[in-house]
Amino acid sequence: MFSKSLILLFSIVYSRVIAAPAGSWVPILKHPGKVQENSYIIQLKPEASKSIHLSRLASPGLTLRYSYDQVFHGYAAKLDSTGLEYVRRSSDVAAIFEDGIITTSAYEAPSKSDGLTPDPLSRFNPNLDDIRRATTAPVDVYDIGTGIYTAHTAFGGRVYWGATFGGYNNADGNGFSTCLAGIAVGATYGVTTQANIYAVKAMSDSGAAATSDMIAGINWVISSHRYYYTAHILPVMLGALGALTLALGLVSAAPTSPGECKPLSSLSFAHRPNVTSGLSTRVIFNGLTRPRGLRLDSLSNLLVIDRGVGVVALSYRNDSTCVGWEKRTVVENRNLNHGIEIGPSGGNNQYLYASTSESVFRWEYDPSSVAVVGNPVTIASNMSNSDHTTRTLILQPQSGNTSQYIIVTRGSESNLDEGAAEISSGRSQIRRFALNSSLPSGAGWAWEQGELLGWGLRNAVGIALSPDGEDLWEVENSSDNVFWRGVDVHQENPSEELNRIRLSNISSTPDAQKFYGYPWCYTAWDSSALTASSFTFSTGSQFSIRNPPETPDDAWCSADQNNIKPVLSMQSHSAPLDIVFYNAPSEGSEGYDTARMYAVNTEWSGDAFVSFHGSWNRDPPTGESSAVLMEAT
């Protein structure tokens, strides 16, 4: 709950967004009262990059307090004179506010010993009986103020501590917010007697708060729940001195179509995976047909290619009927089998991409309704194979308002596809397709019209762009039942591969210099068991499966000018299916305050995770459902 002073600040923030004229200093908007010394709230222009702005500002005189990404685009910081001068001169800045101190209205709260009894509440608002409305609606109320006495029996166990801003203790030493919480959700006299309420403490026990702390509290509420709820601001009380106090209620939005929600409490592993220290696992949904590719939309709905169904969405729910993930079908197309991507459309909606073995499609997608808009557009086609039918997709670049390309993989037609030795076959390749206005109508780009990024890649199921966007990394499923000069070496060979495709000069690189070896050249993993054979290649060495005098031979495959070797060799037959670079939230980045609560080990930032399917072509089998972490270099 917050006071009139803060509401007035918001009206200033949203109306005063015109930057100072070029060459002039941005004025500092004064607060009519006490302020936090050397503390300011900075609103950036919509087009400004916060991370770049803050990197230029970085100095001993900067103490970043909060990064705001929900209430408005900006941050709060303590600044010395040099930092303040930079901010005032910066073309990124729309407005600067003093970090004023705001207070609750005059109020004598009942003590905890008095409790939220009917008498104090009735005396405080004698009209409660007229406005009280018991309801079972799934409503969550957020009290942003002095905190709540969570153990009070009047709440019936429906009060939770959400977050604290300003360095205070997690307790209400004032009583103001506890009383208002009782008016809102008290079991007997509350406006809504079944709602949950969350305490967000941003005020001291004396009832005072820095404006920056209050905004941080509101930012936390919106960012924590905006993905699953529609926000409504509900006036509940006018204080004795006229300070307007509001409760922020987040009410579940009705889904666009009926969905199936499975309570998390009802789900468990048939076989729980083993994970490294510091990580945990849980089942969030089961009963899908054949789930493959995964992507999160801008509102954190999990989009899944469910082979034999199409695209389904899993959206988190936390209401009186279900605490779990709700499944809805977004696209019905039984031929969609693996590839999925989502990215910017240039407008408020996003673009959803998905693939069959033959084509790549794009839909306009509304994340707020979890639904596609209109009919699909074909981006690329003419990609059918009799085997290795998945087409992995990734956008380039992966951030910003537009994507210039979509990158698509296509595997071989068989275990040993001799035809893939010719670029003209179109198989065992990775290509990218322009997403600009030149996109042909109808069937879109033909496969051979895409720009060749790499070939001789047997089955590139997993691809990822490096964090800097300069390289495409690929995990390779190599061949089964491999022989070398008549010797069966398949038990421990060939290696699975991690390959690097350098994109900086790819358009000027001759196609012959984009070759990664398949179908003739392979990478050794382990020759130690082949003691009676001359197959003595060390891990990572290249060998040819052609029998002399046929070419290419071992020497040809080992030459750098002929064949690009993998960056890393991996256990044979482990079948890598995906690679993802982990981008940990960094202080000052968009959404940092929320993201850090859910992030895994931030020391892994920039590293790559690879998942493995495991293979039948080894006795005993290897690699099933495992994952590894590799340091980025």
PDB file of C-alpha atoms in Angstrom, residues 142-423:
ATOM      1  CA  TYR A 142      -0.274  -7.070  -2.129  1.00  0.00           C
ATOM      2  CA  ASP A 143       0.314  -4.690   0.757  1.00  0.00           C
ATOM      3  CA  ILE A 144       3.252  -2.391  -0.003  1.00  0.00           C
ATOM      4  CA  GLY A 145       3.923  -0.554   3.237  1.00  0.00           C
ATOM      5  CA  THR A 146       5.184  -1.257   6.761  1.00  0.00           C
ATOM      6  CA  GLY A 147       4.858  -5.050   6.560  1.00  0.00           C
ATOM      7  CA  ILE A 148       2.236  -7.369   8.035  1.00  0.00           C
ATOM      8  CA  TYR A 149       2.053  -9.292  11.303  1.00  0.00           C
ATOM      9  CA  THR A 150       1.854 -12.620   9.472  1.00  0.00           C
ATOM     10  CA  ALA A 151       1.052 -14.765  12.524  1.00  0.00           C
ATOM     11  CA  HIS A 152      -2.229 -13.002  13.285  1.00  0.00           C
ATOM     12  CA  THR A 153      -5.142 -15.415  13.527  1.00  0.00           C
ATOM     13  CA  ALA A 154      -7.473 -13.010  11.716  1.00  0.00           C
ATOM     14  CA  PHE A 155      -5.812 -13.973   8.416  1.00  0.00           C
ATOM     15  CA  GLY A 156      -6.398 -17.704   8.758  1.00  0.00           C
ATOM     16  CA  GLY A 157      -2.971 -18.569   7.349  1.00  0.00           C
ATOM     17  CA  ARG A 158      -3.566 -16.583   4.156  1.00  0.00           C
ATOM     18  CA  VAL A 159      -0.801 -14.015   4.659  1.00  0.00           C
ATOM     19  CA  TYR A 160       2.709 -14.460   3.231  1.00  0.00           C
ATOM     20  CA  TRP A 161       5.880 -12.431   3.308  1.00  0.00           C
ATOM     21  CA  GLY A 162       6.740 -11.355  -0.208  1.00  0.00           C
ATOM     22  CA  ALA A 163       9.809  -9.094  -0.173  1.00  0.00           C
ATOM     23  CA  THR A 164      11.533  -6.312   1.749  1.00  0.00           C
ATOM     24  CA  PHE A 165      13.119  -3.172   0.294  1.00  0.00           C
ATOM     25  CA  GLY A 166      15.132  -0.625   2.249  1.00  0.00           C
ATOM     26  CA  GLY A 167      17.046  -2.925   4.569  1.00  0.00           C
ATOM     27  CA  TYR A 168      14.281  -3.318   7.177  1.00  0.00           C
ATOM     28  CA  ASN A 169      13.391  -6.367   9.265  1.00  0.00           C
ATOM     29  CA  ASN A 170      10.690  -8.700   7.980  1.00  0.00           C
ATOM     30  CA  ALA A 171       8.088  -7.524  10.488  1.00  0.00           C
ATOM     31  CA  ASP A 172       5.464  -4.815  10.983  1.00  0.00           C
ATOM     32  CA  GLY A 173       6.679  -2.684  13.870  1.00  0.00           C
ATOM     33  CA  ASN A 174       4.123  -0.002  13.059  1.00  0.00           C
ATOM     34  CA  GLY A 175       0.755  -1.726  12.733  1.00  0.00           C
ATOM     35  CA  PHE A 176      -0.496   0.431   9.874  1.00  0.00           C
ATOM     36  CA  SER A 177      -0.278  -2.150   7.104  1.00  0.00           C
ATOM     37  CA  THR A 178      -1.450  -4.971   9.362  1.00  0.00           C
ATOM     38  CA  CYS A 179      -4.648  -3.057  10.068  1.00  0.00           C
ATOM     39  CA  LEU A 180      -5.236  -2.305   6.387  1.00  0.00           C
ATOM     40  CA  ALA A 181      -4.578  -5.953   5.568  1.00  0.00           C
ATOM     41  CA  GLY A 182      -7.294  -6.890   8.032  1.00  0.00           C
ATOM     42  CA  ILE A 183      -9.723  -4.526   6.324  1.00  0.00           C
ATOM     43  CA  ALA A 184      -8.840  -6.048   2.961  1.00  0.00           C
ATOM     44  CA  VAL A 185      -8.780  -9.784   3.715  1.00  0.00           C
ATOM     45  CA  GLY A 186      -9.631 -10.381   7.383  1.00  0.00           C
ATOM     46  CA  ALA A 187     -11.585 -13.596   7.896  1.00  0.00           C
ATOM     47  CA  THR A 188     -14.521 -11.855   9.594  1.00  0.00           C
ATOM     48  CA  TYR A 189     -14.569  -8.244   8.507  1.00  0.00           C
ATOM     49  CA  GLY A 190     -12.422  -8.283   5.365  1.00  0.00           C
ATOM     50  CA  VAL A 191     -13.595  -6.907   2.043  1.00  0.00           C
ATOM     51  CA  THR A 192     -12.642 -10.253   0.498  1.00  0.00           C
ATOM     52  CA  THR A 193     -12.486 -12.957   3.136  1.00  0.00           C
ATOM     53  CA  GLN A 194     -10.878 -15.726   1.063  1.00  0.00           C
ATOM     54  CA  ALA A 195      -8.026 -13.839  -0.600  1.00  0.00           C
ATOM     55  CA  ASN A 196      -4.324 -14.343   0.027  1.00  0.00           C
ATOM     56  CA  ILE A 197      -2.277 -11.298   0.975  1.00  0.00           C
ATOM     57  CA  TYR A 198       1.448 -10.727   0.521  1.00  0.00           C
ATOM     58  CA  ALA A 199       3.498  -8.340   2.631  1.00  0.00           C
ATOM     59  CA  VAL A 200       5.935  -6.171   0.704  1.00  0.00           C
ATOM     60  CA  LYS A 201       7.796  -4.004   3.198  1.00  0.00           C
ATOM     61  CA  ALA A 202       9.184  -0.765   1.792  1.00  0.00           C
ATOM     62  CA  MET A 203       8.473   1.542   4.765  1.00  0.00           C
ATOM     63  CA  SER A 204      10.173   1.861   8.132  1.00  0.00           C
ATOM     64  CA  ASP A 205       8.381   1.117  11.378  1.00  0.00           C
ATOM     65  CA  SER A 206       7.931   4.876  11.753  1.00  0.00           C
ATOM     66  CA  GLY A 207       5.864   4.897   8.558  1.00  0.00           C
ATOM     67  CA  ALA A 208       8.442   6.627   6.339  1.00  0.00           C
ATOM     68  CA  ALA A 209       9.927   5.363   3.086  1.00  0.00           C
ATOM     69  CA  ALA A 210      12.236   6.410   0.313  1.00  0.00           C
ATOM     70  CA  THR A 211      10.338   6.756  -2.936  1.00  0.00           C
ATOM     71  CA  SER A 212      12.912   4.487  -4.603  1.00  0.00           C
ATOM     72  CA  ASP A 213      12.088   1.695  -2.131  1.00  0.00           C
ATOM     73  CA  MET A 214       8.348   2.037  -2.754  1.00  0.00           C
ATOM     74  CA  ILE A 215       8.804   1.900  -6.524  1.00  0.00           C
ATOM     75  CA  ALA A 216      11.023  -1.156  -6.075  1.00  0.00           C
ATOM     76  CA  GLY A 217       8.220  -2.818  -4.132  1.00  0.00           C
ATOM     77  CA  ILE A 218       5.670  -2.119  -6.834  1.00  0.00           C
ATOM     78  CA  ASN A 219       8.150  -3.197  -9.517  1.00  0.00           C
ATOM     79  CA  TRP A 220       8.622  -6.485  -7.635  1.00  0.00           C
ATOM     80  CA  VAL A 221       4.886  -7.134  -7.426  1.00  0.00           C
ATOM     81  CA  ILE A 222       4.313  -6.542 -11.120  1.00  0.00           C
ATOM     82  CA  SER A 223       7.383  -8.449 -12.304  1.00  0.00           C
ATOM     83  CA  SER A 224       6.680 -11.393 -10.003  1.00  0.00           C
ATOM     84  CA  HIS A 225       3.124 -11.889 -11.174  1.00  0.00           C
ATOM     85  CA  ARG A 226       2.495 -10.012 -14.412  1.00  0.00           C
ATOM     86  CA  TYR A 227       3.003 -13.218 -16.371  1.00  0.00           C
ATOM     87  CA  TYR A 228       0.040 -14.919 -14.825  1.00  0.00           C
ATOM     88  CA  TYR A 229      -2.376 -12.215 -13.778  1.00  0.00           C
ATOM     89  CA  THR A 230      -4.134  -9.057 -14.844  1.00  0.00           C
ATOM     90  CA  ALA A 231      -3.495  -6.200 -12.433  1.00  0.00           C
ATOM     91  CA  HIS A 232      -6.267  -4.080 -10.968  1.00  0.00           C
ATOM     92  CA  ILE A 233      -5.610  -1.128  -8.654  1.00  0.00           C
ATOM     93  CA  LEU A 234      -8.403  -0.962  -6.106  1.00  0.00           C
ATOM     94  CA  PRO A 235      -8.929   2.036  -3.765  1.00  0.00           C
ATOM     95  CA  VAL A 236      -9.763   0.731  -0.296  1.00  0.00           C
ATOM     96  CA  MET A 237      -9.330   3.627   2.100  1.00  0.00           C
ATOM     97  CA  LEU A 238      -8.953   7.381   2.547  1.00  0.00           C
ATOM     98  CA  GLY A 239      -6.794   8.140   5.574  1.00  0.00           C
ATOM     99  CA  ALA A 240      -7.569  10.758   8.185  1.00  0.00           C
ATOM    100  CA  LEU A 241      -5.380  13.346   6.464  1.00  0.00           C
ATOM    101  CA  GLY A 242      -6.591  12.516   2.988  1.00  0.00           C
ATOM    102  CA  ALA A 243      -3.579  10.474   1.911  1.00  0.00           C
ATOM    103  CA  LEU A 244      -4.876   8.038  -0.682  1.00  0.00           C
ATOM    104  CA  THR A 245      -3.965   4.447   0.100  1.00  0.00           C
ATOM    105  CA  LEU A 246      -4.424   1.718  -2.480  1.00  0.00           C
ATOM    106  CA  ALA A 247      -4.260  -2.044  -2.486  1.00  0.00           C
ATOM    107  CA  LEU A 248      -2.852  -3.699  -5.566  1.00  0.00           C
ATOM    108  CA  GLY A 249      -4.893  -6.804  -6.295  1.00  0.00           C
ATOM    109  CA  LEU A 250      -3.785  -9.195  -8.971  1.00  0.00           C
ATOM    110  CA  VAL A 251      -6.754 -11.158 -10.236  1.00  0.00           C
ATOM    111  CA  SER A 252      -6.407 -14.249 -12.401  1.00  0.00           C
ATOM    112  CA  ALA A 253      -7.164 -13.540 -16.033  1.00  0.00           C
ATOM    113  CA  ALA A 254      -9.524 -15.981 -17.691  1.00  0.00           C
ATOM    114  CA  PRO A 255      -7.734 -18.104 -20.317  1.00  0.00           C
ATOM    115  CA  THR A 256      -8.674 -17.627 -23.948  1.00  0.00           C
ATOM    116  CA  SER A 257      -9.704 -21.273 -24.136  1.00  0.00           C
ATOM    117  CA  PRO A 258     -10.277 -23.985 -21.532  1.00  0.00           C
ATOM    118  CA  GLY A 259      -7.090 -25.667 -20.415  1.00  0.00           C
ATOM    119  CA  GLU A 260      -5.955 -28.573 -18.295  1.00  0.00           C
ATOM    120  CA  CYS A 261      -4.176 -27.674 -15.062  1.00  0.00           C
ATOM    121  CA  LYS A 262      -2.320 -30.330 -13.084  1.00  0.00           C
ATOM    122  CA  PRO A 263      -1.581 -29.408  -9.458  1.00  0.00           C
ATOM    123  CA  LEU A 264       2.135 -29.571  -8.748  1.00  0.00           C
ATOM    124  CA  SER A 265       1.356 -31.506  -5.584  1.00  0.00           C
ATOM    125  CA  SER A 266      -0.001 -34.370  -7.699  1.00  0.00           C
ATOM    126  CA  LEU A 267       3.133 -34.798  -9.838  1.00  0.00           C
ATOM    127  CA  SER A 268       6.269 -36.807  -9.145  1.00  0.00           C
ATOM    128  CA  PHE A 269       9.144 -38.469 -10.972  1.00  0.00           C
ATOM    129  CA  ALA A 270       8.977 -42.088 -12.005  1.00  0.00           C
ATOM    130  CA  HIS A 271      12.790 -41.954 -11.885  1.00  0.00           C
ATOM    131  CA  ARG A 272      14.217 -38.845 -10.268  1.00  0.00           C
ATOM    132  CA  PRO A 273      17.298 -37.504 -12.084  1.00  0.00           C
ATOM    133  CA  ASN A 274      20.537 -36.912 -10.228  1.00  0.00           C
ATOM    134  CA  VAL A 275      21.663 -33.278 -10.242  1.00  0.00           C
ATOM    135  CA  THR A 276      24.750 -31.439  -9.114  1.00  0.00           C
ATOM    136  CA  SER A 277      24.904 -29.660  -5.779  1.00  0.00           C
ATOM    137  CA  GLY A 278      22.839 -26.484  -5.637  1.00  0.00           C
ATOM    138  CA  LEU A 279      20.250 -27.585  -8.194  1.00  0.00           C
ATOM    139  CA  SER A 280      16.878 -29.241  -7.762  1.00  0.00           C
ATOM    140  CA  THR A 281      14.323 -30.777 -10.108  1.00  0.00           C
ATOM    141  CA  ARG A 282      10.590 -31.189 -10.204  1.00  0.00           C
ATOM    142  CA  VAL A 283       7.885 -32.324 -12.610  1.00  0.00           C
ATOM    143  CA  ILE A 284       5.708 -29.408 -13.767  1.00  0.00           C
ATOM    144  CA  PHE A 285       3.492 -31.335 -16.214  1.00  0.00           C
ATOM    145  CA  ASN A 286       3.097 -34.848 -17.595  1.00  0.00           C
ATOM    146  CA  GLY A 287       0.993 -36.720 -20.106  1.00  0.00           C
ATOM    147  CA  LEU A 288       2.211 -34.884 -23.203  1.00  0.00           C
ATOM    148  CA  THR A 289       2.398 -36.945 -26.392  1.00  0.00           C
ATOM    149  CA  ARG A 290       6.029 -36.519 -27.529  1.00  0.00           C
ATOM    150  CA  PRO A 291       7.416 -33.181 -26.322  1.00  0.00           C
ATOM    151  CA  ARG A 292      10.415 -31.850 -28.221  1.00  0.00           C
ATOM    152  CA  GLY A 293      11.483 -28.206 -28.638  1.00  0.00           C
ATOM    153  CA  LEU A 294      10.886 -25.651 -25.853  1.00  0.00           C
ATOM    154  CA  ARG A 295      10.763 -21.858 -25.799  1.00  0.00           C
ATOM    155  CA  LEU A 296       9.532 -19.212 -23.340  1.00  0.00           C
ATOM    156  CA  ASP A 297       7.490 -16.313 -24.664  1.00  0.00           C
ATOM    157  CA  SER A 298       7.827 -12.747 -23.372  1.00  0.00           C
ATOM    158  CA  LEU A 299       5.343 -13.461 -20.560  1.00  0.00           C
ATOM    159  CA  SER A 300       7.051 -16.704 -19.481  1.00  0.00           C
ATOM    160  CA  ASN A 301       4.488 -19.061 -20.981  1.00  0.00           C
ATOM    161  CA  LEU A 302       6.351 -22.253 -21.897  1.00  0.00           C
ATOM    162  CA  LEU A 303       5.728 -23.167 -25.548  1.00  0.00           C
ATOM    163  CA  VAL A 304       6.318 -26.814 -26.463  1.00  0.00           C
ATOM    164  CA  ILE A 305       6.356 -28.721 -29.726  1.00  0.00           C
ATOM    165  CA  ASP A 306       4.274 -31.797 -28.885  1.00  0.00           C
ATOM    166  CA  ARG A 307       4.878 -34.145 -31.789  1.00  0.00           C
ATOM    167  CA  GLY A 308       1.607 -35.487 -33.151  1.00  0.00           C
ATOM    168  CA  VAL A 309      -0.309 -32.517 -31.710  1.00  0.00           C
ATOM    169  CA  GLY A 310       1.312 -29.194 -32.607  1.00  0.00           C
ATOM    170  CA  VAL A 311       2.333 -26.344 -30.321  1.00  0.00           C
ATOM    171  CA  VAL A 312       1.020 -26.374 -26.756  1.00  0.00           C
ATOM    172  CA  ALA A 313       1.522 -23.749 -24.057  1.00  0.00           C
ATOM    173  CA  LEU A 314       2.064 -24.326 -20.350  1.00  0.00           C
ATOM    174  CA  SER A 315       1.105 -21.308 -18.222  1.00  0.00           C
ATOM    175  CA  TYR A 316       1.629 -21.119 -14.488  1.00  0.00           C
ATOM    176  CA  ARG A 317      -1.473 -20.779 -12.316  1.00  0.00           C
ATOM    177  CA  ASN A 318      -1.713 -20.067  -8.609  1.00  0.00           C
ATOM    178  CA  ASP A 319      -5.344 -19.735  -7.606  1.00  0.00           C
ATOM    179  CA  SER A 320      -7.967 -21.418  -5.470  1.00  0.00           C
ATOM    180  CA  THR A 321      -8.578 -24.183  -8.023  1.00  0.00           C
ATOM    181  CA  CYS A 322      -5.037 -25.061  -9.123  1.00  0.00           C
ATOM    182  CA  VAL A 323      -1.443 -24.341  -8.215  1.00  0.00           C
ATOM    183  CA  GLY A 324       0.364 -25.736 -11.213  1.00  0.00           C
ATOM    184  CA  TRP A 325       0.793 -25.413 -14.959  1.00  0.00           C
ATOM    185  CA  GLU A 326      -2.156 -25.165 -17.319  1.00  0.00           C
ATOM    186  CA  LYS A 327      -1.890 -26.656 -20.808  1.00  0.00           C
ATOM    187  CA  ARG A 328      -3.574 -25.157 -23.854  1.00  0.00           C
ATOM    188  CA  THR A 329      -3.157 -25.925 -27.545  1.00  0.00           C
ATOM    189  CA  VAL A 330      -1.808 -22.951 -29.488  1.00  0.00           C
ATOM    190  CA  VAL A 331      -1.359 -24.508 -32.954  1.00  0.00           C
ATOM    191  CA  GLU A 332      -2.945 -27.728 -34.173  1.00  0.00           C
ATOM    192  CA  ASN A 333      -0.605 -29.302 -36.727  1.00  0.00           C
ATOM    193  CA  ARG A 334       0.378 -32.952 -36.304  1.00  0.00           C
ATOM    194  CA  ASN A 335       3.321 -32.530 -38.683  1.00  0.00           C
ATOM    195  CA  LEU A 336       5.209 -30.100 -36.436  1.00  0.00           C
ATOM    196  CA  ASN A 337       7.889 -32.344 -35.009  1.00  0.00           C
ATOM    197  CA  HIS A 338      10.743 -30.524 -33.279  1.00  0.00           C
ATOM    198  CA  GLY A 339      11.863 -27.007 -34.185  1.00  0.00           C
ATOM    199  CA  ILE A 340      10.413 -23.986 -32.387  1.00  0.00           C
ATOM    200  CA  GLU A 341      11.531 -20.389 -31.952  1.00  0.00           C
ATOM    201  CA  ILE A 342       9.934 -17.164 -30.782  1.00  0.00           C
ATOM    202  CA  GLY A 343      11.075 -13.618 -31.319  1.00  0.00           C
ATOM    203  CA  PRO A 344      10.145 -10.000 -31.960  1.00  0.00           C
ATOM    204  CA  SER A 345       7.563  -8.983 -34.531  1.00  0.00           C
ATOM    205  CA  GLY A 346       8.341  -5.268 -34.512  1.00  0.00           C
ATOM    206  CA  GLY A 347       5.052  -4.617 -32.686  1.00  0.00           C
ATOM    207  CA  ASN A 348       3.384  -5.552 -29.418  1.00  0.00           C
ATOM    208  CA  ASN A 349       3.000  -9.220 -30.366  1.00  0.00           C
ATOM    209  CA  GLN A 350       5.714 -11.753 -31.125  1.00  0.00           C
ATOM    210  CA  TYR A 351       6.445 -14.114 -34.001  1.00  0.00           C
ATOM    211  CA  LEU A 352       6.200 -17.847 -33.354  1.00  0.00           C
ATOM    212  CA  TYR A 353       8.189 -20.154 -35.653  1.00  0.00           C
ATOM    213  CA  ALA A 354       7.846 -23.933 -35.937  1.00  0.00           C
ATOM    214  CA  SER A 355       8.963 -26.575 -38.416  1.00  0.00           C
ATOM    215  CA  THR A 356       7.924 -29.787 -40.089  1.00  0.00           C
ATOM    216  CA  SER A 357      10.386 -31.954 -41.998  1.00  0.00           C
ATOM    217  CA  GLU A 358       9.426 -30.003 -45.132  1.00  0.00           C
ATOM    218  CA  SER A 359       8.783 -26.395 -44.084  1.00  0.00           C
ATOM    219  CA  VAL A 360       9.331 -23.600 -41.573  1.00  0.00           C
ATOM    220  CA  PHE A 361       6.231 -21.587 -40.618  1.00  0.00           C
ATOM    221  CA  ARG A 362       5.696 -18.275 -38.830  1.00  0.00           C
ATOM    222  CA  TRP A 363       2.621 -17.062 -36.954  1.00  0.00           C
ATOM    223  CA  GLU A 364       1.890 -13.740 -35.307  1.00  0.00           C
ATOM    224  CA  TYR A 365       1.500 -14.620 -31.636  1.00  0.00           C
ATOM    225  CA  ASP A 366      -0.125 -12.771 -28.739  1.00  0.00           C
ATOM    226  CA  PRO A 367       1.541 -13.823 -25.463  1.00  0.00           C
ATOM    227  CA  SER A 368      -1.121 -12.129 -23.343  1.00  0.00           C
ATOM    228  CA  SER A 369      -3.851 -14.386 -24.750  1.00  0.00           C
ATOM    229  CA  VAL A 370      -1.481 -17.306 -25.484  1.00  0.00           C
ATOM    230  CA  ALA A 371      -2.872 -17.535 -29.016  1.00  0.00           C
ATOM    231  CA  VAL A 372      -1.801 -17.097 -32.620  1.00  0.00           C
ATOM    232  CA  VAL A 373      -3.299 -14.339 -34.741  1.00  0.00           C
ATOM    233  CA  GLY A 374      -4.278 -15.211 -38.308  1.00  0.00           C
ATOM    234  CA  ASN A 375      -2.799 -17.800 -40.641  1.00  0.00           C
ATOM    235  CA  PRO A 376       0.834 -18.924 -40.843  1.00  0.00           C
ATOM    236  CA  VAL A 377       3.384 -17.634 -43.334  1.00  0.00           C
ATOM    237  CA  THR A 378       5.811 -20.120 -44.904  1.00  0.00           C
ATOM    238  CA  ILE A 379       9.415 -19.007 -44.417  1.00  0.00           C
ATOM    239  CA  ALA A 380      11.256 -21.922 -46.076  1.00  0.00           C
ATOM    240  CA  SER A 381      10.363 -25.214 -47.744  1.00  0.00           C
ATOM    241  CA  ASN A 382      11.686 -28.129 -49.830  1.00  0.00           C
ATOM    242  CA  MET A 383      13.567 -29.792 -46.959  1.00  0.00           C
ATOM    243  CA  SER A 384      12.110 -33.321 -46.828  1.00  0.00           C
ATOM    244  CA  ASN A 385      14.296 -36.327 -45.947  1.00  0.00           C
ATOM    245  CA  SER A 386      13.431 -39.978 -45.463  1.00  0.00           C
ATOM    246  CA  ASP A 387      15.420 -39.928 -42.181  1.00  0.00           C
ATOM    247  CA  HIS A 388      16.568 -37.285 -39.683  1.00  0.00           C
ATOM    248  CA  THR A 389      13.423 -35.233 -40.150  1.00  0.00           C
ATOM    249  CA  THR A 390      13.884 -32.621 -37.411  1.00  0.00           C
ATOM    250  CA  ARG A 391      14.638 -29.001 -38.334  1.00  0.00           C
ATOM    251  CA  THR A 392      16.092 -27.008 -35.442  1.00  0.00           C
ATOM    252  CA  LEU A 393      15.482 -23.251 -35.545  1.00  0.00           C
ATOM    253  CA  ILE A 394      17.248 -20.242 -34.055  1.00  0.00           C
ATOM    254  CA  LEU A 395      16.856 -16.521 -34.738  1.00  0.00           C
ATOM    255  CA  GLN A 396      19.760 -14.210 -35.484  1.00  0.00           C
ATOM    256  CA  PRO A 397      20.109 -11.878 -33.697  1.00  0.00           C
ATOM    257  CA  GLN A 398      18.218 -13.145 -30.677  1.00  0.00           C
ATOM    258  CA  SER A 399      17.570  -9.744 -29.077  1.00  0.00           C
ATOM    259  CA  GLY A 400      16.303  -6.345 -30.146  1.00  0.00           C
ATOM    260  CA  ASN A 401      13.172  -5.329 -32.009  1.00  0.00           C
ATOM    261  CA  THR A 402      13.755  -7.422 -35.131  1.00  0.00           C
ATOM    262  CA  SER A 403      15.577 -10.561 -36.242  1.00  0.00           C
ATOM    263  CA  GLN A 404      17.475 -10.479 -39.517  1.00  0.00           C
ATOM    264  CA  TYR A 405      17.691 -14.236 -40.136  1.00  0.00           C
ATOM    265  CA  ILE A 406      16.339 -17.570 -39.058  1.00  0.00           C
ATOM    266  CA  ILE A 407      18.926 -20.368 -38.977  1.00  0.00           C
ATOM    267  CA  VAL A 408      17.704 -23.879 -39.864  1.00  0.00           C
ATOM    268  CA  THR A 409      19.411 -27.280 -39.623  1.00  0.00           C
ATOM    269  CA  ARG A 410      18.835 -30.275 -41.895  1.00  0.00           C
ATOM    270  CA  GLY A 411      20.298 -33.718 -41.228  1.00  0.00           C
ATOM    271  CA  SER A 412      21.324 -36.631 -43.400  1.00  0.00           C
ATOM    272  CA  GLU A 413      18.969 -39.020 -45.164  1.00  0.00           C
ATOM    273  CA  SER A 414      20.456 -42.130 -43.547  1.00  0.00           C
ATOM    274  CA  ASN A 415      23.155 -43.309 -41.176  1.00  0.00           C
ATOM    275  CA  LEU A 416      25.744 -43.070 -43.956  1.00  0.00           C
ATOM    276  CA  ASP A 417      24.367 -40.687 -46.580  1.00  0.00           C
ATOM    277  CA  GLU A 418      26.919 -40.677 -49.398  1.00  0.00           C
ATOM    278  CA  GLY A 419      24.854 -38.122 -51.302  1.00  0.00           C
ATOM    279  CA  ALA A 420      25.518 -35.564 -48.564  1.00  0.00           C
ATOM    280  CA  ALA A 421      29.092 -35.341 -49.879  1.00  0.00           C
ATOM    281  CA  GLU A 422      27.639 -33.003 -52.524  1.00  0.00           C
ATOM    282  CA  ILE A 423      26.476 -29.539 -51.467  1.00  0.00           C
TER     283      ILE A 423
END
